[in-house]
Coordinates of C-alpha atoms and ligand atoms in Angstrom, one line a residue:
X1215 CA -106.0 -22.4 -68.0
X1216 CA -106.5 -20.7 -65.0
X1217 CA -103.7 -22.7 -63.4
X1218 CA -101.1 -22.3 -66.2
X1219 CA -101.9 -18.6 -65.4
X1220 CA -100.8 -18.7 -62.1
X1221 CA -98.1 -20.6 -62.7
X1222 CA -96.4 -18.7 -65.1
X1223 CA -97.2 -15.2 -62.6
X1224 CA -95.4 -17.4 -59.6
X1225 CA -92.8 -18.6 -62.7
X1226 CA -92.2 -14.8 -63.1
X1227 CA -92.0 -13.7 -59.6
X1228 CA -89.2 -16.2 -58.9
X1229 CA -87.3 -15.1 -62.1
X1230 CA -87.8 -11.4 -61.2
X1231 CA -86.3 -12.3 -57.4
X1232 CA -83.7 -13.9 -58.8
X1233 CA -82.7 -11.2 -61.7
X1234 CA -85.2 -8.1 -61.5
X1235 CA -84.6 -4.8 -60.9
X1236 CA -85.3 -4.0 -57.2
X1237 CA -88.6 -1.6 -58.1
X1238 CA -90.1 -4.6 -59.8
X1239 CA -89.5 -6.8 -56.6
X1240 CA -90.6 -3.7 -54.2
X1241 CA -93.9 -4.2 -56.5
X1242 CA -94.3 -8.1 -56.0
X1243 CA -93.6 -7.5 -52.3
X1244 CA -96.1 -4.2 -52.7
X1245 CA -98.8 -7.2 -54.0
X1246 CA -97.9 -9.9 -51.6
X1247 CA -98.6 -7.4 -48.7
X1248 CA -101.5 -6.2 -49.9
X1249 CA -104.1 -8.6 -48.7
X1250 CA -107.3 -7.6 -49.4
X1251 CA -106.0 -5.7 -52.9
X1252 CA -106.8 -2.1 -51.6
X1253 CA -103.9 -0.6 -53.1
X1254 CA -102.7 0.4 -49.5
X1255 CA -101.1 -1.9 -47.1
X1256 CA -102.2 -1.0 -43.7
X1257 CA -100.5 -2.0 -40.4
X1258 CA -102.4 -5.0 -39.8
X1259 CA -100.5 -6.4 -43.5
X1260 CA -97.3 -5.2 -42.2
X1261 CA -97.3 -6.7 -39.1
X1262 CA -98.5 -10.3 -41.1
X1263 CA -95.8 -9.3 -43.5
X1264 CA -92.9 -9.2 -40.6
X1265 CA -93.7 -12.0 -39.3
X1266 CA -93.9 -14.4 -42.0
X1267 CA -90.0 -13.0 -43.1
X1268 CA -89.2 -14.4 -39.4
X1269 CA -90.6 -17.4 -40.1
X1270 CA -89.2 -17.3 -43.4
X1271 CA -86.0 -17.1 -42.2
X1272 CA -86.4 -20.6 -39.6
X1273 CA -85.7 -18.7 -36.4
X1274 CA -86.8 -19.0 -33.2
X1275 CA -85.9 -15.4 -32.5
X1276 CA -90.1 -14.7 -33.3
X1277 CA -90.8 -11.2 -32.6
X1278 CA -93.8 -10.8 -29.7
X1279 CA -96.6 -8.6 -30.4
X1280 CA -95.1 -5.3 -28.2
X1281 CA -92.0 -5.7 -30.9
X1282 CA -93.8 -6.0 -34.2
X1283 CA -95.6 -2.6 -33.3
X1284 CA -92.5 -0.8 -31.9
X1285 CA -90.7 -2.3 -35.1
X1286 CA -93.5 -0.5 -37.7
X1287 CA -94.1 2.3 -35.5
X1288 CA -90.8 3.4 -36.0
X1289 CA -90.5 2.0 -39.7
X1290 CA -93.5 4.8 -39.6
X1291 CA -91.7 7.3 -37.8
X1292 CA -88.2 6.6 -39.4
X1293 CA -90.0 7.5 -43.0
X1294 CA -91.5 10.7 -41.6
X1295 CA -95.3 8.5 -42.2
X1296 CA -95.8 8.9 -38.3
X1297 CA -99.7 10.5 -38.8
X1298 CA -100.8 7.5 -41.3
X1299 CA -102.2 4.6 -41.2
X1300 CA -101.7 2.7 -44.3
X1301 CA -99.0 2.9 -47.0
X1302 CA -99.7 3.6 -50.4
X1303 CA -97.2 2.3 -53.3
X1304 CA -95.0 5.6 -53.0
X1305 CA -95.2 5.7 -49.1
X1306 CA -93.9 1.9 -49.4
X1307 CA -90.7 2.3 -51.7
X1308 CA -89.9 5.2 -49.5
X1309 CA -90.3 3.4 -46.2
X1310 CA -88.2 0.4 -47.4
X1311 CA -85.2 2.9 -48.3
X1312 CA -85.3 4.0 -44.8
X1313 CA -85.5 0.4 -43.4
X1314 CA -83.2 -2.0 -46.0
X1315 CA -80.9 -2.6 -43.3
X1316 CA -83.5 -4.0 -40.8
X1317 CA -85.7 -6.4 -43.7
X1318 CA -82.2 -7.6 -44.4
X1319 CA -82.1 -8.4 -40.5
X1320 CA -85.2 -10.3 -40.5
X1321 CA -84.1 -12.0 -43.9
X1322 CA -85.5 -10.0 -47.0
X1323 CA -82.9 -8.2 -49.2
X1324 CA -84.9 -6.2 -51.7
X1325 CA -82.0 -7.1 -54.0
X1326 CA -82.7 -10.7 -54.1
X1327 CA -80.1 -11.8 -51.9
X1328 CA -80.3 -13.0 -48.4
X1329 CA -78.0 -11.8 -47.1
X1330 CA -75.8 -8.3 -47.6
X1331 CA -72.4 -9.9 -47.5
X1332 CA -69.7 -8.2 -47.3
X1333 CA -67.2 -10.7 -48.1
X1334 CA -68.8 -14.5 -49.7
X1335 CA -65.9 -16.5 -49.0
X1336 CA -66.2 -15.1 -45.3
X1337 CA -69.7 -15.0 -44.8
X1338 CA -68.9 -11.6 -43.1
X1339 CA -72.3 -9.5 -43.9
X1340 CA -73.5 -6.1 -42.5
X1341 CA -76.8 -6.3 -40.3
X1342 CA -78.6 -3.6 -38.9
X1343 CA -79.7 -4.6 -35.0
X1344 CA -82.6 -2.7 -32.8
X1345 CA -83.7 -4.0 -29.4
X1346 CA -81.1 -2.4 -27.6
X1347 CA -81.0 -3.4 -24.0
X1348 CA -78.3 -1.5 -22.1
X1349 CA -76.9 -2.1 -18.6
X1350 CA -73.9 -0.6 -16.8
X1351 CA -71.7 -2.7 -15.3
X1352 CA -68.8 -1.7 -12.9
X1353 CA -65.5 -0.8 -14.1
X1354 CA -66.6 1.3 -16.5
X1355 CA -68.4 -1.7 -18.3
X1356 CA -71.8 -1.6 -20.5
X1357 CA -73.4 -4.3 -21.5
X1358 CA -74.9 -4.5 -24.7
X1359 CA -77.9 -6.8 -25.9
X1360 CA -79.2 -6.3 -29.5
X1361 CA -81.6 -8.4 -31.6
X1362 CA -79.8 -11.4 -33.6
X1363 CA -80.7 -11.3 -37.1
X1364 CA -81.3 -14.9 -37.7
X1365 CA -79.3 -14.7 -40.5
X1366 CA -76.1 -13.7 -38.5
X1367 CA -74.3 -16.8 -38.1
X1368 CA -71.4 -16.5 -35.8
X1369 CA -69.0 -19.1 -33.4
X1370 CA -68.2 -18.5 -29.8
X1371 CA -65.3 -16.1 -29.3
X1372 CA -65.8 -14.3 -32.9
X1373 CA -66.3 -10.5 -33.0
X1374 CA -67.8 -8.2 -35.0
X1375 CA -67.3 -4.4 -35.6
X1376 CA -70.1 -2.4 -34.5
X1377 CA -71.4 1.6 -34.6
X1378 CA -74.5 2.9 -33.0
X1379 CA -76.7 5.2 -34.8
X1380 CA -76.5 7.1 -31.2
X1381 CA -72.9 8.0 -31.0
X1382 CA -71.0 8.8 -34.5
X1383 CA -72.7 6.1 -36.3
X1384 CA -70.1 6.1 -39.0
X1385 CA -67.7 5.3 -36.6
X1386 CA -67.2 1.4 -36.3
X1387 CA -65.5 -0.1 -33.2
X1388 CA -64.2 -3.7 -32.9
X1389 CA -66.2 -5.7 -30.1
X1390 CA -65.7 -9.8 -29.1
X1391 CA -69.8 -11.2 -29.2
X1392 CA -69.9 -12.4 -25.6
X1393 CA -73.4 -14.0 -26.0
X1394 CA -73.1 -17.8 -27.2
X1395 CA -74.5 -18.8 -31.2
X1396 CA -77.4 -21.0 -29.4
X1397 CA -78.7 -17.6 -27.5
X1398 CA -81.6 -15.6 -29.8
X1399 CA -80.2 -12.3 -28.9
X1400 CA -76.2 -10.3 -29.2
X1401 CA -74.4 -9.1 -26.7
X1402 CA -71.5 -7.1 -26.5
X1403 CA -69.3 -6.2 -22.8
X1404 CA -67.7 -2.6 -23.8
X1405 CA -65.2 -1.3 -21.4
X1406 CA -64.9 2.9 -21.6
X1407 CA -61.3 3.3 -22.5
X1408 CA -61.4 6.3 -24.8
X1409 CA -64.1 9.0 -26.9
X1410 CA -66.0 6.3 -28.3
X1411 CA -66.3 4.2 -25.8
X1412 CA -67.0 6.7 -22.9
X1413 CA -69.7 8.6 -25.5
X1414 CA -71.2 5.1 -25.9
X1415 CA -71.7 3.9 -22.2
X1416 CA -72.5 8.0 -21.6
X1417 CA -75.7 8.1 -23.6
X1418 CA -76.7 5.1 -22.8
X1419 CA -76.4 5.8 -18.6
X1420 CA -79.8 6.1 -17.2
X1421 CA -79.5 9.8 -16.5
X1422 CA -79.4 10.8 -20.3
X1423 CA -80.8 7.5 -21.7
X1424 CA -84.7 7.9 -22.4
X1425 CA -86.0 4.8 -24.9
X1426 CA -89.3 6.8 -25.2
X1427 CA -87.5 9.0 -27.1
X1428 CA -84.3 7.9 -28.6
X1429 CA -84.4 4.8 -31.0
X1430 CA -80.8 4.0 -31.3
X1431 CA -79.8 0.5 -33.7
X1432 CA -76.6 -0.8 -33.7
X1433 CA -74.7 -1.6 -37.4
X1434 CA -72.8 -4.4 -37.1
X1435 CA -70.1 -6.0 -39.4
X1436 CA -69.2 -9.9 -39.0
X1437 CA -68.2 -12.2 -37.8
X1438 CA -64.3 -11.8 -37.6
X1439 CA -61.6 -13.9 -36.4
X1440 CA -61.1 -18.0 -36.0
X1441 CA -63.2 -18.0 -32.9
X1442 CA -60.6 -20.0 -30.7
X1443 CA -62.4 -23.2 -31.2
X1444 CA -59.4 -25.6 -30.6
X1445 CA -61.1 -26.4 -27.3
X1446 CA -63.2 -29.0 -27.9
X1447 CA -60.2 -31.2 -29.6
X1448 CA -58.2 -31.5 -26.5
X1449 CA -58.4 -33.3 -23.2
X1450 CA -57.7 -30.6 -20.8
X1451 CA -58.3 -26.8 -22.3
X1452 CA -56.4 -24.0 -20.2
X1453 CA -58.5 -20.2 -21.3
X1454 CA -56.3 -17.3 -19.9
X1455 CA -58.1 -13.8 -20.0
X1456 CA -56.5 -10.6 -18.6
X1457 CA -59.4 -7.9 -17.9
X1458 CA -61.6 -6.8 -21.0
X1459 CA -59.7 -9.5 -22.9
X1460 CA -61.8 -11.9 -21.1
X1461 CA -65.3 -11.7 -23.1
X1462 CA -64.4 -14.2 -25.8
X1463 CA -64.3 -16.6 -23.2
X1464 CA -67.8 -15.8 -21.8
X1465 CA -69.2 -16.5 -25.0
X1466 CA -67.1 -19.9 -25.4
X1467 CA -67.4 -21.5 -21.8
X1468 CA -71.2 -20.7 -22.2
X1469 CA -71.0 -22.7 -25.7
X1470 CA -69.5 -25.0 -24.4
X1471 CA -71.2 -26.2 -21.3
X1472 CA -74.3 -25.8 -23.6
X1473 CA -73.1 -27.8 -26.2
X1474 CA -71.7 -30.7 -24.2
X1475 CA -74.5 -30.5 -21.7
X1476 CA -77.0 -31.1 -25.0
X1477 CA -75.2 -33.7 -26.6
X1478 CA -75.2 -31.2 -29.1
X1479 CA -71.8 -31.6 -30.4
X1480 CA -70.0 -34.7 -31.3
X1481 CA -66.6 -35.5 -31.1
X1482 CA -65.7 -33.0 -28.1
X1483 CA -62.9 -34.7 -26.8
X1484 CA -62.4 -32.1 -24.0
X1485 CA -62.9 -33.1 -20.2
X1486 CA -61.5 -30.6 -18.2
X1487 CA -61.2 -27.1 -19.1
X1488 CA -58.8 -24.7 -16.7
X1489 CA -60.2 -21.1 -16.6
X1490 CA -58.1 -18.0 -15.2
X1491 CA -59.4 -14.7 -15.1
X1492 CA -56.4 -12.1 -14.3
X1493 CA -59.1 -9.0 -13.4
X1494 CA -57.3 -5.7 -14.0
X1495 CA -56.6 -4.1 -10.8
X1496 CA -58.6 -0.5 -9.9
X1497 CA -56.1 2.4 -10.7
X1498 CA -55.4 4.0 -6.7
Ligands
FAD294 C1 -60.5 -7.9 -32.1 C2 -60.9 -7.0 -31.0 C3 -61.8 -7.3 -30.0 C4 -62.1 -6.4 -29.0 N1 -63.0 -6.8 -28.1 C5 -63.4 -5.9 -27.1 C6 -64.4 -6.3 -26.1 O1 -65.0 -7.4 -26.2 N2 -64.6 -5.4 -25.2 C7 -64.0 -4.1 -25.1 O2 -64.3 -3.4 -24.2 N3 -63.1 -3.8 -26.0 C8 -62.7 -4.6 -27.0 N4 -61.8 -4.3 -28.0 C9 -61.2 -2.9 -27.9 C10 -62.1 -1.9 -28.5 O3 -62.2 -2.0 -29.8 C11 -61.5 -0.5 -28.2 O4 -61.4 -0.3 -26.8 C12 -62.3 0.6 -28.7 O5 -62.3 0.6 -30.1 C13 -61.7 2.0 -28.2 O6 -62.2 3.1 -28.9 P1 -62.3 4.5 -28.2 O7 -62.5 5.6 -29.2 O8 -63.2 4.5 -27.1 O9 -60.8 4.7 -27.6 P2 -59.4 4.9 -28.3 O10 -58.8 6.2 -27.8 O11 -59.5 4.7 -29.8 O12 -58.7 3.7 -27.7 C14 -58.6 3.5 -26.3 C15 -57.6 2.4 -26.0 O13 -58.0 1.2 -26.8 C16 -56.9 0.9 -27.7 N5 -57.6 0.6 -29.0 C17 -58.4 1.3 -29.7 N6 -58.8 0.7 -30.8 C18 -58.2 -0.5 -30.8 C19 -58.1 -1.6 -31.7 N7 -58.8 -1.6 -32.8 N8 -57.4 -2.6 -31.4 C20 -56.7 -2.7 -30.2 N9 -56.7 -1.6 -29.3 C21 -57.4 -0.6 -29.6 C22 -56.1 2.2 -27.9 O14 -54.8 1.9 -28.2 C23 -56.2 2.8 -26.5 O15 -55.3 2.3 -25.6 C24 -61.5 -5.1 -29.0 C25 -60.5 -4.8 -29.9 C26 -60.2 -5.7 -30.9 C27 -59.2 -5.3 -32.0

């Protein structure tokens, strides 16, 4: 009897994912959090919580320790629950408002979904990112390396479109992914061209840039484009980049001598691959 019981509650909870209203799902998730059934869900759940959603999702981007507590102390923060401890039922709803876009990162959409696609037939989703590792390069260059939500699915020499909470974050920018899909984080190469661009590498320079304090995330909207995947069905390849214009090949030669170094791709008929770089030349 007992069983039937529990079947028919694990019965519902599947129908309600599947079709119930997103309070009655904040509730289940509410329950499944709450361990030891005090009616508050203190950090310790949270963090257990996080990390099964990661495993959920089959990545092997796992979050280390250091990340799981920057990632609630700001869920915390973010929801203006900075001086508590634990989360009661309201302090819950109201801290998954403020962080929808990140539990859909890490592969929970309070919806039911998976994913927040943006367009099915495309795939093309909008992700929230956090992790943000910023260099800058010369030539008025900044590197960007954001967390990969696992369930971002992209091919070599795709972009995305991408704002920063930072800098106008309603603002969306196209950008070519130059990290490769078998890497476990994003990256972007941004050169300073104009407002947005120059605003972006500006707060993130050194001088101004202060991670103790500022907590930027990066929306992102993809992937776009074919990719330029013809490569692998011909003999000899020839990739010609002028300046910028060169990061979708940084992403593609890095597949590439990934993919045919691990056997990991059948059928590559290519042997020889010509690469020319045409760098832009400093203004005098
Ligand atoms: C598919 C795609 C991939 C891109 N990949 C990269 C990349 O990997 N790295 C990189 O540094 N830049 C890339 N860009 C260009 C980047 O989107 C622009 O430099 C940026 O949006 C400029 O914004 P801004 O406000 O700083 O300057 P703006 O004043 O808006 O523009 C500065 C210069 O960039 C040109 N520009 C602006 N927006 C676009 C656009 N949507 N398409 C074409 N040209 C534009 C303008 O005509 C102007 O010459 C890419 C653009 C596209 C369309």
């Amino acid at each position: 009897m007992i069983l039937r019981g529990r079947f028919h509650t694990g019965l519902d909870t599947v129908v309600l994912f599947s079709k119930g209203h997103t309070e009655d799902k904040l509730r289940i998730i509410f329950d499944m959090c709450d361990n030891d059934r005090n009616g508050v869900i203190d950090k310790g759940e949270l963090s257990e919580m996080l990390r099964s959603l990661v495993e959920i999702a089959r990545t092997n981007n796992s979050l280390n320790d250091d990340q799981v507590t920057e990632l609630i102390d700001g869920m915390f923060q973010s929801a203006g629950l900075e001086h508590k401890d634990a989360l009661s039922y309201d302090d819950f709803k109201l801290m998954m408002r403020e962080y929808r876009g990140d539990l859909i990162a890490i592969g929970l959409d309070c919806k039911g979904a998976k994913q927040n696609f943006l367009d099915t037939s495309t795939n093309v989703a909008r992700m929230t990112s956090f992790h943000i590792d910023a260099v800058l390069l010369p030539s008025d260059v900044l590197k960007v390396t954001f967390y990969h939500p696992p369930n971002f699915k992209y091919l070599s020499g795709q972009q995305i479109r991408l704002s920063c909470t930072g800098v106008k974050p309603e603002e969306f920018h196209s950008f070519t992914l130059t990290s490769a899909p078998h890497e476990n984080f994003l990256s972007c190469h941004i050169k300073a061209q104009g407002p947005w661009t120059w605003k972006l590498r500006n707060y993130f320079d050194p001088s101004n840039f202060n991670p103790k304090e500022m907590d930027p995330k990066i929306q992102l909207d993809g992937p776009f484009g074919g990719g330029n995947q013809d490569w692998y069905k011909f003999e000899v390849a020839v990739m010609v980049g002028g300046g910028i214009g060169v990061t979708p090949y940084a992403s593609i030669l890095n597949d590439l001598v990934f993919g045919t170094s691990t056997n990991r791709y059948s059928g590559v008929a290519c042997k020889k691959v010509y690469f020319l770089w045409m760098p832009v030349a400093p203004p005098l």
